[in-house]
Coordinates of C-alpha atoms in Angstrom, one line a residue:
G1 CA 82.9 56.1 74.1
K2 CA 79.5 55.0 72.8
K3 CA 77.4 57.5 70.9
D4 CA 74.4 58.8 72.8
P5 CA 71.4 57.1 71.2
G6 CA 69.1 60.1 72.2
I7 CA 65.6 59.6 73.5
P8 CA 63.8 56.5 72.1
N9 CA 60.7 57.3 70.0
S10 CA 58.8 54.6 71.9
L11 CA 58.7 56.7 75.1
P12 CA 55.2 58.2 75.6
D13 CA 56.4 61.6 77.0
K14 CA 59.2 62.1 74.5
E15 CA 58.0 65.6 73.6
L16 CA 57.7 66.7 77.2
I17 CA 61.2 65.4 78.0
L18 CA 62.6 67.3 74.9
K19 CA 61.0 70.5 76.1
E20 CA 62.4 70.0 79.6
A21 CA 65.9 69.3 78.2
E22 CA 65.7 72.4 76.0
K23 CA 64.6 74.4 79.0
R24 CA 67.4 73.1 81.1
K25 CA 69.9 73.8 78.3
L26 CA 68.6 77.4 78.1
Q27 CA 68.9 77.8 81.8
Q28 CA 72.5 76.5 81.8
E29 CA 73.4 78.9 79.0
Q30 CA 71.7 81.8 80.8
E31 CA 73.6 80.8 84.0
K32 CA 76.9 80.7 82.0
E33 CA 76.1 84.2 80.7
R34 CA 75.3 85.5 84.1
Q35 CA 78.6 84.1 85.5
K36 CA 80.4 85.6 82.5
E37 CA 78.8 89.0 83.3
R38 CA 79.6 88.6 87.0
R39 CA 83.3 87.8 86.2
K40 CA 83.4 90.8 83.9
F41 CA 81.9 93.0 86.6
E42 CA 84.4 91.7 89.2
R43 CA 87.3 92.4 86.8
E44 CA 86.0 95.9 86.2
K45 CA 85.6 96.5 89.9
L46 CA 89.1 95.3 90.5
R47 CA 90.4 97.5 87.7
N48 CA 88.6 100.5 89.2
K49 CA 90.1 99.7 92.6
K50 CA 93.6 99.4 91.2
R51 CA 93.0 102.4 88.9
N52 CA 95.9 104.8 89.4
L53 CA 95.0 107.7 91.7
D54 CA 96.7 109.9 89.1
T55 CA 93.7 109.4 86.7
L56 CA 91.2 110.4 89.4
V57 CA 93.3 113.4 90.3
Q58 CA 93.5 114.5 86.6
E59 CA 89.7 114.4 86.6
A60 CA 89.5 116.3 89.9
L61 CA 92.0 118.9 88.5
K62 CA 89.7 119.5 85.6
K63 CA 86.9 120.2 88.0
Q64 CA 89.2 122.3 90.1
K65 CA 90.0 124.5 87.1
V66 CA 86.4 125.0 86.3
F67 CA 85.8 125.8 90.0
E68 CA 88.7 128.3 90.0
N69 CA 87.6 130.0 86.8
K70 CA 84.2 130.6 88.3
K71 CA 85.8 131.9 91.5
A72 CA 88.1 134.2 89.5
T73 CA 85.1 136.0 88.1
Q74 CA 83.9 136.9 91.6
P75 CA 85.1 140.1 93.3
K76 CA 87.9 139.4 95.9
N77 CA 87.7 140.4 99.5
T78 CA 91.2 141.6 100.5
S79 CA 90.3 143.4 103.8
S80 CA 91.6 140.5 106.0
Q81 CA 94.5 139.3 104.0
N82 CA 97.1 140.8 106.3
G83 CA 95.2 140.1 109.5
G84 CA 93.8 143.6 109.6
K85 CA 97.1 145.1 110.8
P86 CA 99.0 147.5 108.6
L87 CA 102.2 145.7 107.7
E88 CA 104.4 148.8 107.3
N89 CA 103.8 150.0 110.9
S90 CA 104.7 146.5 112.1
L91 CA 107.9 146.4 110.1
K92 CA 109.0 149.9 111.3
C93 CA 108.3 148.8 114.9
F94 CA 110.4 145.6 114.5
Y95 CA 113.3 147.5 112.8
K96 CA 113.3 150.1 115.6
E97 CA 113.6 147.5 118.3
F98 CA 116.3 145.7 116.3
R99 CA 118.3 148.9 116.0
K100 CA 118.1 149.3 119.8
V101 CA 119.7 145.8 120.2
V102 CA 122.5 146.5 117.8
D103 CA 123.3 149.9 119.3
K104 CA 123.4 148.4 122.9
A105 CA 125.2 145.1 122.2
D106 CA 129.0 144.5 122.3
V107 CA 128.6 141.1 120.6
I108 CA 125.8 140.2 118.2
L109 CA 124.7 136.5 117.8
E110 CA 123.1 136.0 114.4
V111 CA 121.0 132.8 114.6
L112 CA 120.9 130.8 111.4
D113 CA 118.8 127.7 110.4
A114 CA 121.2 124.8 109.8
R115 CA 119.0 123.5 107.0
D116 CA 119.5 126.7 105.0
P117 CA 122.2 128.9 106.5
L118 CA 122.5 131.3 103.5
G119 CA 118.7 131.5 103.1
S120 CA 118.3 132.4 106.8
R121 CA 121.2 134.8 106.8
C122 CA 120.5 138.6 106.7
H123 CA 123.3 140.6 105.0
E124 CA 121.5 143.8 106.0
V125 CA 121.9 142.9 109.6
E126 CA 125.5 142.0 109.3
Q127 CA 126.2 145.3 107.4
S128 CA 124.4 147.2 110.1
V129 CA 126.4 145.6 112.9
L130 CA 129.8 146.1 111.2
S131 CA 129.0 149.7 110.3
S132 CA 127.7 150.7 113.7
G133 CA 131.1 150.6 115.5
T134 CA 134.5 149.0 115.2
N135 CA 134.3 147.3 118.6
K136 CA 131.1 145.4 117.9
K137 CA 131.6 141.7 117.2
L138 CA 129.4 139.2 115.2
V139 CA 129.1 135.5 115.8
L140 CA 127.0 133.1 113.7
L141 CA 125.0 130.4 115.5
L142 CA 124.1 127.4 113.4
N143 CA 120.9 126.3 115.1
K144 CA 118.8 123.2 114.6
I145 CA 121.8 121.0 113.8
D146 CA 119.6 118.0 114.8
L147 CA 117.7 118.4 111.5
V148 CA 120.8 117.9 109.2
P149 CA 123.5 115.2 108.9
R150 CA 126.8 115.8 110.8
E151 CA 128.8 116.0 107.6
N152 CA 126.6 118.8 106.4
V153 CA 127.0 120.7 109.7
E154 CA 130.8 120.4 109.5
A155 CA 130.8 121.6 105.8
W156 CA 128.8 124.7 106.8
L157 CA 131.0 125.5 109.8
K158 CA 134.1 125.4 107.6
Y159 CA 132.4 127.6 105.0
L160 CA 131.0 130.2 107.4
R161 CA 134.2 130.5 109.4
N162 CA 135.8 132.0 106.4
E163 CA 133.8 135.1 107.3
F164 CA 132.8 135.0 111.0
P165 CA 133.2 132.9 114.1
T166 CA 130.5 130.2 113.9
L167 CA 129.1 127.7 116.4
P168 CA 126.8 124.7 116.1
I169 CA 123.9 124.5 118.5
K170 CA 120.7 122.6 119.1
A171 CA 118.6 125.0 121.1
S172 CA 115.8 123.9 123.4
T173 CA 112.6 123.1 121.6
Q174 CA 109.3 125.0 122.1
S175 CA 107.9 122.3 124.5
Q176 CA 109.3 124.2 127.4
I177 CA 106.7 123.4 130.1
E178 CA 108.9 122.9 133.1
N179 CA 112.2 124.7 133.9
L180 CA 114.8 124.1 131.2
S181 CA 118.1 122.4 132.0
Q182 CA 120.9 122.8 129.5
S183 CA 122.9 119.7 128.7
K184 CA 126.5 119.8 129.8
L185 CA 128.8 118.0 127.5
D186 CA 128.6 114.5 129.0
I187 CA 127.2 113.5 125.6
S188 CA 127.5 109.7 126.2
S189 CA 124.8 109.9 128.9
I190 CA 122.3 111.7 126.7
T191 CA 119.4 109.5 125.6
D192 CA 117.2 109.9 122.5
E193 CA 114.3 110.9 124.8
L194 CA 116.4 113.7 126.4
Y195 CA 117.7 114.8 123.1
K196 CA 114.2 115.1 121.6
S197 CA 113.0 117.0 124.7
S198 CA 113.7 120.6 125.6
H199 CA 117.5 120.3 126.3
C200 CA 120.1 122.3 124.6
L201 CA 123.3 121.0 123.0
G202 CA 126.2 123.4 122.7
A203 CA 125.0 125.9 125.4
E204 CA 128.1 125.5 127.6
M205 CA 130.3 125.9 124.5
L206 CA 128.6 129.2 123.6
M207 CA 129.0 130.5 127.1
N208 CA 132.7 129.5 127.1
L209 CA 133.2 131.3 123.8
L210 CA 131.6 134.5 125.2
R211 CA 133.8 134.2 128.4
N212 CA 136.9 133.9 126.2
Y213 CA 136.0 137.2 124.5
C214 CA 135.5 138.9 127.9
R215 CA 139.0 137.8 128.9
T216 CA 140.8 138.6 125.7
A217 CA 139.0 142.0 125.3
G218 CA 139.6 142.9 129.0
F219 CA 136.0 143.8 129.9
K220 CA 135.7 144.9 133.5
M221 CA 131.9 145.0 133.4
A222 CA 129.3 142.5 131.9
I223 CA 129.2 142.5 128.1
N224 CA 125.9 143.0 126.3
V225 CA 125.1 140.2 123.8
G226 CA 122.4 140.8 121.2
V227 CA 120.5 137.9 119.6
V228 CA 119.1 138.6 116.2
G229 CA 117.8 136.6 113.2
F230 CA 114.7 135.8 111.2
P231 CA 111.6 134.7 113.0
N232 CA 111.7 131.1 114.2
T233 CA 115.4 130.5 113.7
G234 CA 115.5 129.9 117.5
K235 CA 116.6 133.2 119.0
S236 CA 114.3 133.1 122.1
S237 CA 114.8 129.3 122.5
I238 CA 118.6 129.9 122.7
I239 CA 118.2 132.5 125.4
N240 CA 115.7 130.3 127.3
S241 CA 118.2 127.4 127.2
L242 CA 121.0 129.5 128.4
K243 CA 119.0 131.1 131.2
R244 CA 117.6 127.7 132.3
C245 CA 114.1 129.2 132.7
K246 CA 111.4 130.4 130.5
S247 CA 112.4 134.0 130.3
C248 CA 111.1 134.9 126.8
N249 CA 107.8 134.4 125.1
V250 CA 108.5 131.5 122.7
G251 CA 106.1 130.5 119.9
A252 CA 105.9 129.3 116.3
T253 CA 103.9 132.5 115.3
P254 CA 106.1 135.0 113.6
G255 CA 106.9 138.1 115.7
V256 CA 106.0 136.6 119.0
T257 CA 109.0 138.3 120.7
R258 CA 107.9 141.9 120.5
M259 CA 110.0 144.2 122.6
M260 CA 113.6 144.1 123.7
Q261 CA 114.2 142.2 126.9
E262 CA 117.3 141.9 129.0
V263 CA 118.4 138.5 130.4
Q264 CA 121.3 138.4 132.9
L265 CA 123.1 135.1 132.4
D266 CA 126.0 135.5 134.8
K267 CA 128.3 138.4 136.1
H268 CA 130.1 138.5 132.7
I269 CA 127.2 138.2 130.2
K270 CA 123.9 139.9 129.7
L271 CA 121.7 138.9 126.8
L272 CA 119.4 141.2 124.9
D273 CA 116.6 139.5 123.0
S274 CA 115.4 141.3 119.8
P275 CA 112.3 140.7 117.8
G276 CA 112.6 138.6 114.6
V277 CA 114.2 140.6 111.9
V278 CA 111.8 141.3 109.1
M279 CA 113.5 142.9 106.1
A280 CA 110.9 143.6 103.4
Q281 CA 113.2 145.2 100.8
G282 CA 114.7 142.9 98.2
K283 CA 113.0 139.8 99.6
S284 CA 110.4 137.9 97.6
D285 CA 107.1 137.1 99.2
V286 CA 107.9 133.4 98.8
A287 CA 111.2 133.8 100.7
Q288 CA 109.3 135.6 103.5
I289 CA 106.7 132.8 103.7
L290 CA 109.3 130.0 103.8
R291 CA 111.1 131.8 106.6
N292 CA 107.8 132.0 108.5
V293 CA 107.8 135.8 108.5
V294 CA 104.2 135.8 107.2
K295 CA 101.4 134.1 109.1
I296 CA 100.3 131.0 107.0
E297 CA 96.6 131.4 107.8
T298 CA 96.5 134.9 106.4
L299 CA 98.0 134.0 103.0
P300 CA 95.7 134.6 100.1
D301 CA 97.6 132.1 97.8
P302 CA 99.9 129.6 99.6
I303 CA 100.5 127.5 96.4
E304 CA 103.4 129.6 95.1
A305 CA 105.3 129.0 98.3
V306 CA 104.7 125.2 98.2
D307 CA 105.9 125.3 94.6
S308 CA 109.2 126.5 95.9
I309 CA 109.3 123.7 98.5
V310 CA 108.5 121.1 95.9
N311 CA 111.3 122.4 93.7
R312 CA 113.8 122.4 96.5
C313 CA 113.0 119.0 98.0
N314 CA 113.7 115.5 96.9
K315 CA 110.6 114.2 95.1
E316 CA 110.9 110.6 96.4
Q317 CA 111.3 111.9 100.0
L318 CA 108.1 114.0 99.6
M319 CA 106.2 111.0 98.1
L320 CA 107.3 108.8 101.1
H321 CA 106.6 111.5 103.7
Y322 CA 103.1 112.2 102.4
N323 CA 102.4 108.6 101.2
I324 CA 101.4 109.7 97.7
V325 CA 102.1 108.5 94.1
D326 CA 104.3 110.3 91.5
Y327 CA 103.3 113.8 90.5
Q328 CA 104.1 116.2 87.6
D329 CA 103.8 119.6 89.3
V330 CA 102.8 121.4 92.5
R331 CA 99.1 121.4 91.7
E332 CA 99.0 117.6 91.1
F333 CA 101.1 117.1 94.3
L334 CA 98.6 119.2 96.3
A335 CA 95.6 117.5 94.7
L336 CA 97.0 114.1 95.6
L337 CA 97.7 115.2 99.1
A338 CA 94.3 116.8 99.5
T339 CA 92.6 113.6 98.2
R340 CA 94.6 111.4 100.6
L341 CA 93.9 113.7 103.6
G342 CA 90.2 113.9 102.7
K343 CA 90.4 117.7 102.2
L344 CA 87.7 118.0 99.5
N345 CA 85.3 120.6 98.3
K346 CA 81.8 119.9 97.0
G347 CA 81.8 117.4 94.1
G348 CA 85.0 115.7 95.4
I349 CA 87.2 118.5 94.2
P350 CA 90.6 118.5 96.1
N351 CA 91.0 121.6 98.3
V352 CA 94.6 122.4 97.2
N353 CA 94.7 125.5 99.3
K354 CA 94.1 123.6 102.5
A355 CA 96.7 121.0 101.5
A356 CA 99.2 123.8 100.7
R357 CA 98.8 125.3 104.2
I358 CA 99.4 121.9 105.8
V359 CA 102.6 121.5 103.7
L360 CA 103.8 125.1 104.8
Q361 CA 103.1 124.3 108.4
D362 CA 105.1 121.1 108.1
W363 CA 107.9 123.1 106.4
V364 CA 108.2 125.8 109.1
S365 CA 108.0 123.2 112.0
G366 CA 110.8 121.1 110.4
K367 CA 108.8 118.0 109.6
I368 CA 109.9 118.1 106.0
T369 CA 113.5 116.8 105.6
Y370 CA 115.5 119.3 103.7
Y371 CA 119.0 120.8 103.9
T372 CA 121.3 122.7 101.6
H373 CA 125.0 122.3 100.8
P374 CA 127.6 125.2 101.0
P375 CA 128.9 126.7 97.8
E376 CA 132.3 125.3 96.6
H377 CA 134.0 128.7 96.9
C378 CA 133.6 131.3 99.5
D379 CA 133.5 134.9 98.2
L380 CA 133.6 137.5 101.0
P381 CA 130.6 139.9 101.0
S382 CA 131.6 143.5 100.1
Y383 CA 131.3 144.6 103.7
V384 CA 133.6 141.9 105.1
S385 CA 137.3 142.4 104.7
A386 CA 140.1 139.9 105.4
E387 CA 141.1 142.1 108.3
I388 CA 137.7 141.8 109.9
V389 CA 137.8 138.0 109.5
T390 CA 141.2 137.8 111.3
T391 CA 140.2 140.2 114.1
M392 CA 136.9 138.4 114.8
S393 CA 138.6 135.0 114.8
K394 CA 141.4 136.1 117.2
A395 CA 138.9 137.7 119.6
F396 CA 136.9 134.6 120.1
D397 CA 139.6 131.9 120.0
I398 CA 137.4 129.2 118.2
E399 CA 140.3 126.7 118.5
S400 CA 139.9 126.6 122.3
I401 CA 136.4 125.3 122.1
K402 CA 137.1 122.7 119.4
P403 CA 137.1 119.7 121.9
Q404 CA 133.6 120.7 123.1
E405 CA 132.4 121.2 119.5
N406 CA 133.7 117.7 118.6
Q407 CA 131.7 116.2 121.5
V408 CA 128.5 117.9 120.3
L409 CA 129.1 116.7 116.7
D410 CA 130.1 113.2 117.8
S411 CA 126.9 112.8 119.7
K412 CA 125.0 109.9 118.1
L413 CA 121.9 112.0 118.8
V414 CA 122.9 114.7 116.3
N415 CA 123.0 111.9 113.6
T416 CA 120.1 109.7 114.7
L417 CA 117.7 111.0 112.0
F418 CA 120.1 110.2 109.2
M419 CA 120.9 106.6 110.1
L420 CA 117.5 105.3 109.1

């Protein structure tokens, strides 16, 4: 192209034009600089927006530590940590009632949580039952089978039956507003809505097992059946389902079933409902908390129990369940969760204690997916002999209720949660 000749010297306002051109050039450069700054600012803004929550949490954790260090220097108020009620008296009362049930019962149903049968099993209870009389029989009920895959239920049934007769059951839930109706075993007609409501799967099977025992043992009068287990394994819910009406006080608060109640089911069977078994000796505080023996709102430090949950559960599942990013330990997990839920203290510090209580509540209500696998080998406890195993098995004739059991386990509803 042709070279720009510039501004001819002959123009009268040459100097003015040059100044204008210089001014325009300066304005253009300034505008370019402003645009550059704007772009830089936008990039920074975008970077901050995309900035990993991890970093923010790390900063918040530092603040949290400072906050906790300050708190640690202050005197603690422990007067209300156990709800103002002496724990020892409460435990003695529970144990006394439990003894009444064991002494009066001919058959004891020990209710286990299908997610963790060994963790919800109480060997002291079993020992107590077996040592209190040769004619007393023990049956294990694997409750909440809707919360674990079918294969897992079958594996546990096989394992536990090496020791005691064991039945799978899905007791009625706590949303028992109207009269309960137990589901007969026409499983094909059961819808998801029905399954998730207050209906019981396996109730008829349990009744048949108890009737079998009445026949084989030759009982002329009604047998007394005791129902025992840790709090919230579903003892009262099982009785309510069988009775078809709300006969026992049911709730997610530990120890809501206080005194022994008798529930007549039919002319053959009378159920005794015991309070939740609370065994303090040899059990860690964390174990008690995870079994919902201790009230969550009264815990001075809920983080240790959540640490146990975090270590037990699949990390990816927890991340998906709570919609949080990867974490290194329980404190970071809780800080991320508190931040996501908006549970913050002054200065934007995550309230990890509040987050911990939410996690514990989710745990005891079954919202967190978790289940254990049975050990490869079954070693009989010292108080269970091969003779006891054979006697118990013959008395209840488990084989006779196998068709009903298969119908319960074949139900697509029992497996719905695990087809996703």
